[in-house]
């Protein structure tokens, strides 16, 4: 599969959709607390997206029944919102994808529900940092394998594993397009990156083994060993000297990035 190079106008469209998704995700962080249901998150994301003039991309995508993915604890990705009540100590990934004027923006984060265990915090922080390290690899001339190598090297060094069964993806006028962005790999191998390529990086990091299974609902992916799993996702565009994070947040996420907020305040 060939990987398209987006025009400046196309990147502007993806940026607009990405910024809408990022703002919705920020507001999800504000509403999270023990006692709400994943359905409450779905209702909020659906209505907030429409209010902004967007369309929630997950709804009816290959039959997905809801407007956002909500993946709690051992759920790796594609959790379906429903009556589940969030409990103190849970971690939850919320994955928002917005379509605006025909372009897709895709971003997710893992949040803490109340006070969480050291293990839950560890897998979440390892995942957050692995995405940051991967983003730092991206520039024209780098290889796709550099991204996977950065994530895998860091996460495995922190006694975590990297999910293989799901990958990042090109995006633009379609939700998922070439290239596939593996979160494991060897430095110096794979596709050579060019300015104007747009794709997501969305590592799923487990406390136990990397194997996953998909539940009978055909969507919910869980860790095979029941261990905790975290995920963060950004949509990025490659540039000559680095990359632009199209889903960059205008402020740190409540219930996930408070340490970053504190760092901003203290300088
Ligand atoms: N947002 C997910 C991704 O990062 C895809 C969700 S597909 C859905 O690629 F159908 F489950 F919504
Ligand atoms: Co994605
Ligand atoms: Co996503």
PDB file of N, CA and C in Angstrom, residues 106-183:
ATOM      1  N   UNK A 106      -7.992  11.733  15.517  1.00  0.00           N
ATOM      2  CA  UNK A 106      -8.093  10.535  16.367  1.00  0.00           C
ATOM      3  C   UNK A 106      -7.137  10.694  17.547  1.00  0.00           C
ATOM      4  N   UNK A 107      -7.660  10.671  18.767  1.00  0.00           N
ATOM      5  CA  UNK A 107      -6.796  10.846  19.944  1.00  0.00           C
ATOM      6  C   UNK A 107      -7.396  10.140  21.145  1.00  0.00           C
ATOM      7  N   UNK A 108      -6.537   9.606  22.019  1.00  0.00           N
ATOM      8  CA  UNK A 108      -7.040   8.955  23.228  1.00  0.00           C
ATOM      9  C   UNK A 108      -6.071   9.168  24.375  1.00  0.00           C
ATOM     10  N   UNK A 109      -6.602   8.957  25.585  1.00  0.00           N
ATOM     11  CA  UNK A 109      -5.775   9.045  26.787  1.00  0.00           C
ATOM     12  C   UNK A 109      -6.322   8.095  27.834  1.00  0.00           C
ATOM     13  N   UNK A 110      -5.445   7.712  28.752  1.00  0.00           N
ATOM     14  CA  UNK A 110      -5.854   6.921  29.910  1.00  0.00           C
ATOM     15  C   UNK A 110      -5.991   7.851  31.113  1.00  0.00           C
ATOM     16  N   UNK A 111      -7.101   7.709  31.825  1.00  0.00           N
ATOM     17  CA  UNK A 111      -7.424   8.542  32.992  1.00  0.00           C
ATOM     18  C   UNK A 111      -7.448   7.684  34.250  1.00  0.00           C
ATOM     19  N   UNK A 112      -7.217   8.351  35.385  1.00  0.00           N
ATOM     20  CA  UNK A 112      -7.324   7.713  36.697  1.00  0.00           C
ATOM     21  C   UNK A 112      -8.693   8.039  37.292  1.00  0.00           C
ATOM     22  N   UNK A 113      -9.373   7.023  37.782  1.00  0.00           N
ATOM     23  CA  UNK A 113     -10.657   7.251  38.462  1.00  0.00           C
ATOM     24  C   UNK A 113     -10.376   7.262  39.960  1.00  0.00           C
ATOM     25  N   UNK A 114     -10.423   8.430  40.570  1.00  0.00           N
ATOM     26  CA  UNK A 114     -10.092   8.559  41.986  1.00  0.00           C
ATOM     27  C   UNK A 114      -8.635   8.212  42.230  1.00  0.00           C
ATOM     28  N   UNK A 115      -8.376   7.519  43.319  1.00  0.00           N
ATOM     29  CA  UNK A 115      -7.013   7.123  43.677  1.00  0.00           C
ATOM     30  C   UNK A 115      -6.737   5.740  43.123  1.00  0.00           C
ATOM     31  N   UNK A 116      -5.648   5.587  42.364  1.00  0.00           N
ATOM     32  CA  UNK A 116      -5.358   4.291  41.745  1.00  0.00           C
ATOM     33  C   UNK A 116      -4.098   3.683  42.355  1.00  0.00           C
ATOM     34  N   UNK A 117      -3.933   2.373  42.130  1.00  0.00           N
ATOM     35  CA  UNK A 117      -2.785   1.634  42.670  1.00  0.00           C
ATOM     36  C   UNK A 117      -1.487   2.093  42.004  1.00  0.00           C
ATOM     37  N   UNK A 118      -0.363   1.781  42.662  1.00  0.00           N
ATOM     38  CA  UNK A 118       0.948   2.079  42.076  1.00  0.00           C
ATOM     39  C   UNK A 118       1.116   1.364  40.737  1.00  0.00           C
ATOM     40  N   UNK A 119       0.591   0.138  40.642  1.00  0.00           N
ATOM     41  CA  UNK A 119       0.696  -0.628  39.391  1.00  0.00           C
ATOM     42  C   UNK A 119      -0.062   0.075  38.256  1.00  0.00           C
ATOM     43  N   UNK A 120      -1.251   0.538  38.580  1.00  0.00           N
ATOM     44  CA  UNK A 120      -2.068   1.225  37.564  1.00  0.00           C
ATOM     45  C   UNK A 120      -1.370   2.496  37.105  1.00  0.00           C
ATOM     46  N   UNK A 121      -0.799   3.223  38.064  1.00  0.00           N
ATOM     47  CA  UNK A 121      -0.086   4.452  37.717  1.00  0.00           C
ATOM     48  C   UNK A 121       1.150   4.120  36.865  1.00  0.00           C
ATOM     49  N   UNK A 122       1.842   3.036  37.222  1.00  0.00           N
ATOM     50  CA  UNK A 122       3.056   2.666  36.497  1.00  0.00           C
ATOM     51  C   UNK A 122       2.754   2.385  35.025  1.00  0.00           C
ATOM     52  N   UNK A 123       1.801   1.517  34.760  1.00  0.00           N
ATOM     53  CA  UNK A 123       1.535   1.152  33.358  1.00  0.00           C
ATOM     54  C   UNK A 123       1.047   2.370  32.578  1.00  0.00           C
ATOM     55  N   UNK A 124       0.318   3.248  33.233  1.00  0.00           N
ATOM     56  CA  UNK A 124      -0.178   4.451  32.553  1.00  0.00           C
ATOM     57  C   UNK A 124       0.972   5.399  32.231  1.00  0.00           C
ATOM     58  N   UNK A 125       1.862   5.618  33.199  1.00  0.00           N
ATOM     59  CA  UNK A 125       2.991   6.536  32.960  1.00  0.00           C
ATOM     60  C   UNK A 125       3.973   5.967  31.939  1.00  0.00           C
ATOM     61  N   UNK A 126       4.178   4.649  31.970  1.00  0.00           N
ATOM     62  CA  UNK A 126       5.060   4.036  30.965  1.00  0.00           C
ATOM     63  C   UNK A 126       4.477   4.239  29.573  1.00  0.00           C
ATOM     64  N   UNK A 127       3.169   4.074  29.447  1.00  0.00           N
ATOM     65  CA  UNK A 127       2.518   4.258  28.143  1.00  0.00           C
ATOM     66  C   UNK A 127       2.615   5.708  27.692  1.00  0.00           C
ATOM     67  N   UNK A 128       2.330   6.628  28.597  1.00  0.00           N
ATOM     68  CA  UNK A 128       2.388   8.058  28.255  1.00  0.00           C
ATOM     69  C   UNK A 128       3.778   8.416  27.738  1.00  0.00           C
ATOM     70  N   UNK A 129       4.812   7.955  28.468  1.00  0.00           N
ATOM     71  CA  UNK A 129       6.180   8.310  28.079  1.00  0.00           C
ATOM     72  C   UNK A 129       6.595   7.606  26.787  1.00  0.00           C
ATOM     73  N   UNK A 130       6.120   6.381  26.595  1.00  0.00           N
ATOM     74  CA  UNK A 130       6.488   5.660  25.361  1.00  0.00           C
ATOM     75  C   UNK A 130       5.967   6.403  24.132  1.00  0.00           C
ATOM     76  N   UNK A 131       4.786   6.982  24.227  1.00  0.00           N
ATOM     77  CA  UNK A 131       4.266   7.769  23.097  1.00  0.00           C
ATOM     78  C   UNK A 131       5.104   9.036  22.903  1.00  0.00           C
ATOM     79  N   UNK A 132       5.466   9.705  23.994  1.00  0.00           N
ATOM     80  CA  UNK A 132       6.317  10.902  23.880  1.00  0.00           C
ATOM     81  C   UNK A 132       7.637  10.565  23.192  1.00  0.00           C
ATOM     82  N   UNK A 133       8.257   9.447  23.602  1.00  0.00           N
ATOM     83  CA  UNK A 133       9.542   9.049  23.008  1.00  0.00           C
ATOM     84  C   UNK A 133       9.375   8.727  21.524  1.00  0.00           C
ATOM     85  N   UNK A 134       8.281   8.070  21.180  1.00  0.00           N
ATOM     86  CA  UNK A 134       8.035   7.733  19.767  1.00  0.00           C
ATOM     87  C   UNK A 134       7.880   9.002  18.936  1.00  0.00           C
ATOM     88  N   UNK A 135       7.138   9.965  19.452  1.00  0.00           N
ATOM     89  CA  UNK A 135       6.914  11.222  18.717  1.00  0.00           C
ATOM     90  C   UNK A 135       8.246  11.919  18.454  1.00  0.00           C
ATOM     91  N   UNK A 136       9.161  11.814  19.408  1.00  0.00           N
ATOM     92  CA  UNK A 136      10.477  12.448  19.246  1.00  0.00           C
ATOM     93  C   UNK A 136      11.306  11.805  18.130  1.00  0.00           C
ATOM     94  N   UNK A 137      10.944  10.602  17.718  1.00  0.00           N
ATOM     95  CA  UNK A 137      11.665   9.928  16.622  1.00  0.00           C
ATOM     96  C   UNK A 137      11.255  10.437  15.243  1.00  0.00           C
ATOM     97  N   UNK A 138      10.083  11.066  15.173  1.00  0.00           N
ATOM     98  CA  UNK A 138       9.466  11.327  13.866  1.00  0.00           C
ATOM     99  C   UNK A 138      10.045  12.573  13.201  1.00  0.00           C
ATOM    100  N   UNK A 139      10.513  12.396  11.975  1.00  0.00           N
ATOM    101  CA  UNK A 139      10.957  13.492  11.106  1.00  0.00           C
ATOM    102  C   UNK A 139      11.167  12.877   9.728  1.00  0.00           C
ATOM    103  N   UNK A 140      11.224  13.708   8.682  1.00  0.00           N
ATOM    104  CA  UNK A 140      11.520  13.183   7.355  1.00  0.00           C
ATOM    105  C   UNK A 140      12.854  12.438   7.402  1.00  0.00           C
ATOM    106  N   UNK A 141      12.870  11.262   6.800  1.00  0.00           N
ATOM    107  CA  UNK A 141      14.098  10.463   6.755  1.00  0.00           C
ATOM    108  C   UNK A 141      14.182   9.403   7.833  1.00  0.00           C
ATOM    109  N   UNK A 142      13.421   9.569   8.911  1.00  0.00           N
ATOM    110  CA  UNK A 142      13.379   8.507   9.924  1.00  0.00           C
ATOM    111  C   UNK A 142      12.621   7.315   9.361  1.00  0.00           C
ATOM    112  N   UNK A 143      12.739   6.163  10.000  1.00  0.00           N
ATOM    113  CA  UNK A 143      12.062   4.948   9.550  1.00  0.00           C
ATOM    114  C   UNK A 143      10.925   4.609  10.500  1.00  0.00           C
ATOM    115  N   UNK A 144       9.903   3.952   9.940  1.00  0.00           N
ATOM    116  CA  UNK A 144       8.778   3.519  10.770  1.00  0.00           C
ATOM    117  C   UNK A 144       9.260   2.641  11.936  1.00  0.00           C
ATOM    118  N   UNK A 145      10.286   1.829  11.679  1.00  0.00           N
ATOM    119  CA  UNK A 145      10.817   0.958  12.728  1.00  0.00           C
ATOM    120  C   UNK A 145      11.409   1.713  13.909  1.00  0.00           C
ATOM    121  N   UNK A 146      11.820   2.962  13.690  1.00  0.00           N
ATOM    122  CA  UNK A 146      12.366   3.760  14.794  1.00  0.00           C
ATOM    123  C   UNK A 146      11.298   4.027  15.855  1.00  0.00           C
ATOM    124  N   UNK A 147      10.046   4.163  15.378  1.00  0.00           N
ATOM    125  CA  UNK A 147       8.930   4.431  16.287  1.00  0.00           C
ATOM    126  C   UNK A 147       8.686   3.220  17.184  1.00  0.00           C
ATOM    127  N   UNK A 148       8.538   2.052  16.547  1.00  0.00           N
ATOM    128  CA  UNK A 148       8.314   0.832  17.313  1.00  0.00           C
ATOM    129  C   UNK A 148       9.460   0.526  18.259  1.00  0.00           C
ATOM    130  N   UNK A 149      10.685   0.752  17.782  1.00  0.00           N
ATOM    131  CA  UNK A 149      11.862   0.457  18.618  1.00  0.00           C
ATOM    132  C   UNK A 149      11.878   1.333  19.864  1.00  0.00           C
ATOM    133  N   UNK A 150      11.510   2.604  19.709  1.00  0.00           N
ATOM    134  CA  UNK A 150      11.515   3.517  20.855  1.00  0.00           C
ATOM    135  C   UNK A 150      10.494   3.076  21.898  1.00  0.00           C
ATOM    136  N   UNK A 151       9.305   2.710  21.433  1.00  0.00           N
ATOM    137  CA  UNK A 151       8.241   2.288  22.363  1.00  0.00           C
ATOM    138  C   UNK A 151       8.625   0.977  23.034  1.00  0.00           C
ATOM    139  N   UNK A 152       9.027   0.002  22.226  1.00  0.00           N
ATOM    140  CA  UNK A 152       9.332  -1.332  22.753  1.00  0.00           C
ATOM    141  C   UNK A 152      10.526  -1.297  23.706  1.00  0.00           C
ATOM    142  N   UNK A 153      11.570  -0.582  23.316  1.00  0.00           N
ATOM    143  CA  UNK A 153      12.767  -0.527  24.163  1.00  0.00           C
ATOM    144  C   UNK A 153      12.457   0.067  25.521  1.00  0.00           C
ATOM    145  N   UNK A 154      11.718   1.157  25.520  1.00  0.00           N
ATOM    146  CA  UNK A 154      11.396   1.806  26.792  1.00  0.00           C
ATOM    147  C   UNK A 154      10.434   0.950  27.620  1.00  0.00           C
ATOM    148  N   UNK A 155       9.341   0.505  27.026  1.00  0.00           N
ATOM    149  CA  UNK A 155       8.298  -0.191  27.800  1.00  0.00           C
ATOM    150  C   UNK A 155       8.813  -1.505  28.380  1.00  0.00           C
ATOM    151  N   UNK A 156       9.550  -2.271  27.573  1.00  0.00           N
ATOM    152  CA  UNK A 156      10.062  -3.549  28.083  1.00  0.00           C
ATOM    153  C   UNK A 156      11.099  -3.309  29.178  1.00  0.00           C
ATOM    154  N   UNK A 157      11.852  -2.231  29.073  1.00  0.00           N
ATOM    155  CA  UNK A 157      12.800  -1.882  30.134  1.00  0.00           C
ATOM    156  C   UNK A 157      12.131  -1.512  31.448  1.00  0.00           C
ATOM    157  N   UNK A 158      10.860  -1.158  31.349  1.00  0.00           N
ATOM    158  CA  UNK A 158      10.068  -0.824  32.544  1.00  0.00           C
ATOM    159  C   UNK A 158       9.167  -1.990  32.959  1.00  0.00           C
ATOM    160  N   UNK A 159       9.518  -3.198  32.532  1.00  0.00           N
ATOM    161  CA  UNK A 159       8.761  -4.401  32.894  1.00  0.00           C
ATOM    162  C   UNK A 159       7.319  -4.395  32.417  1.00  0.00           C
ATOM    163  N   UNK A 160       7.110  -3.780  31.273  1.00  0.00           N
ATOM    164  CA  UNK A 160       5.787  -3.816  30.652  1.00  0.00           C
ATOM    165  C   UNK A 160       5.930  -4.453  29.266  1.00  0.00           C
ATOM    166  N   UNK A 161       4.798  -4.798  28.654  1.00  0.00           N
ATOM    167  CA  UNK A 161       4.832  -5.364  27.303  1.00  0.00           C
ATOM    168  C   UNK A 161       4.013  -4.501  26.345  1.00  0.00           C
ATOM    169  N   UNK A 162       4.308  -4.673  25.059  1.00  0.00           N
ATOM    170  CA  UNK A 162       3.690  -3.856  24.006  1.00  0.00           C
ATOM    171  C   UNK A 162       2.757  -4.734  23.179  1.00  0.00           C
ATOM    172  N   UNK A 163       1.505  -4.330  23.081  1.00  0.00           N
ATOM    173  CA  UNK A 163       0.515  -5.078  22.305  1.00  0.00           C
ATOM    174  C   UNK A 163       0.898  -5.069  20.824  1.00  0.00           C
ATOM    175  N   UNK A 164       0.826  -6.228  20.203  1.00  0.00           N
ATOM    176  CA  UNK A 164       1.135  -6.397  18.781  1.00  0.00           C
ATOM    177  C   UNK A 164      -0.106  -6.418  17.904  1.00  0.00           C
ATOM    178  N   UNK A 165      -1.230  -6.812  18.470  1.00  0.00           N
ATOM    179  CA  UNK A 165      -2.422  -7.134  17.676  1.00  0.00           C
ATOM    180  C   UNK A 165      -3.107  -5.907  17.084  1.00  0.00           C
ATOM    181  N   UNK A 166      -2.823  -4.727  17.628  1.00  0.00           N
ATOM    182  CA  UNK A 166      -3.398  -3.490  17.094  1.00  0.00           C
ATOM    183  C   UNK A 166      -2.274  -2.499  16.834  1.00  0.00           C
ATOM    184  N   UNK A 167      -2.437  -1.684  15.796  1.00  0.00           N
ATOM    185  CA  UNK A 167      -1.370  -0.781  15.357  1.00  0.00           C
ATOM    186  C   UNK A 167      -1.918   0.624  15.132  1.00  0.00           C
ATOM    187  N   UNK A 168      -1.028   1.601  15.076  1.00  0.00           N
ATOM    188  CA  UNK A 168      -1.407   2.922  14.606  1.00  0.00           C
ATOM    189  C   UNK A 168      -1.653   2.873  13.105  1.00  0.00           C
ATOM    190  N   UNK A 169      -2.102   4.000  12.544  1.00  0.00           N
ATOM    191  CA  UNK A 169      -2.590   3.973  11.158  1.00  0.00           C
ATOM    192  C   UNK A 169      -2.551   5.352  10.536  1.00  0.00           C
ATOM    193  N   UNK A 170      -2.362   5.369   9.222  1.00  0.00           N
ATOM    194  CA  UNK A 170      -2.594   6.603   8.501  1.00  0.00           C
ATOM    195  C   UNK A 170      -4.030   7.038   8.670  1.00  0.00           C
ATOM    196  N   UNK A 171      -4.268   8.352   8.553  1.00  0.00           N
ATOM    197  CA  UNK A 171      -5.643   8.852   8.617  1.00  0.00           C
ATOM    198  C   UNK A 171      -5.732  10.102   7.756  1.00  0.00           C
ATOM    199  N   UNK A 172      -6.954  10.539   7.455  1.00  0.00           N
ATOM    200  CA  UNK A 172      -7.135  11.688   6.570  1.00  0.00           C
ATOM    201  C   UNK A 172      -8.601  11.823   6.219  1.00  0.00           C
ATOM    202  N   UNK A 173      -8.945  11.457   4.976  1.00  0.00           N
ATOM    203  CA  UNK A 173     -10.356  11.409   4.582  1.00  0.00           C
ATOM    204  C   UNK A 173     -10.975  10.060   4.891  1.00  0.00           C
ATOM    205  N   UNK A 174     -10.139   9.097   5.304  1.00  0.00           N
ATOM    206  CA  UNK A 174     -10.655   7.821   5.820  1.00  0.00           C
ATOM    207  C   UNK A 174     -10.106   7.618   7.225  1.00  0.00           C
ATOM    208  N   UNK A 175     -10.842   6.815   8.022  1.00  0.00           N
ATOM    209  CA  UNK A 175     -10.478   6.576   9.430  1.00  0.00           C
ATOM    210  C   UNK A 175      -9.117   5.884   9.476  1.00  0.00           C
ATOM    211  N   UNK A 176      -9.017   4.770   8.776  1.00  0.00           N
ATOM    212  CA  UNK A 176      -7.806   3.944   8.828  1.00  0.00           C
ATOM    213  C   UNK A 176      -7.264   3.746   7.417  1.00  0.00           C
ATOM    214  N   UNK A 177      -6.056   4.186   7.177  1.00  0.00           N
ATOM    215  CA  UNK A 177      -5.409   4.000   5.876  1.00  0.00           C
ATOM    216  C   UNK A 177      -3.937   3.673   6.100  1.00  0.00           C
ATOM    217  N   UNK A 178      -3.208   3.431   5.004  1.00  0.00           N
ATOM    218  CA  UNK A 178      -1.787   3.126   5.108  1.00  0.00           C
ATOM    219  C   UNK A 178      -1.048   4.374   5.642  1.00  0.00           C
ATOM    220  N   UNK A 179       0.040   4.202   6.393  1.00  0.00           N
ATOM    221  CA  UNK A 179       0.678   2.935   6.727  1.00  0.00           C
ATOM    222  C   UNK A 179       0.123   2.350   8.033  1.00  0.00           C
ATOM    223  N   UNK A 180       0.425   1.085   8.274  1.00  0.00           N
ATOM    224  CA  UNK A 180       0.235   0.515   9.604  1.00  0.00           C
ATOM    225  C   UNK A 180       1.454   0.880  10.435  1.00  0.00           C
ATOM    226  N   UNK A 181       1.215   1.367  11.637  1.00  0.00           N
ATOM    227  CA  UNK A 181       2.298   1.844  12.501  1.00  0.00           C
ATOM    228  C   UNK A 181       2.442   0.886  13.684  1.00  0.00           C
ATOM    229  N   UNK A 182       3.376  -0.052  13.553  1.00  0.00           N
ATOM    230  CA  UNK A 182       3.607  -1.019  14.635  1.00  0.00           C
ATOM    231  C   UNK A 182       4.245  -0.323  15.831  1.00  0.00           C
ATOM    232  N   UNK A 183       3.870  -0.755  17.024  1.00  0.00           N
ATOM    233  CA  UNK A 183       4.455  -0.193  18.248  1.00  0.00           C
ATOM    234  C   UNK A 183       5.618  -1.022  18.765  1.00  0.00           C
TER     235      UNK A 183
END
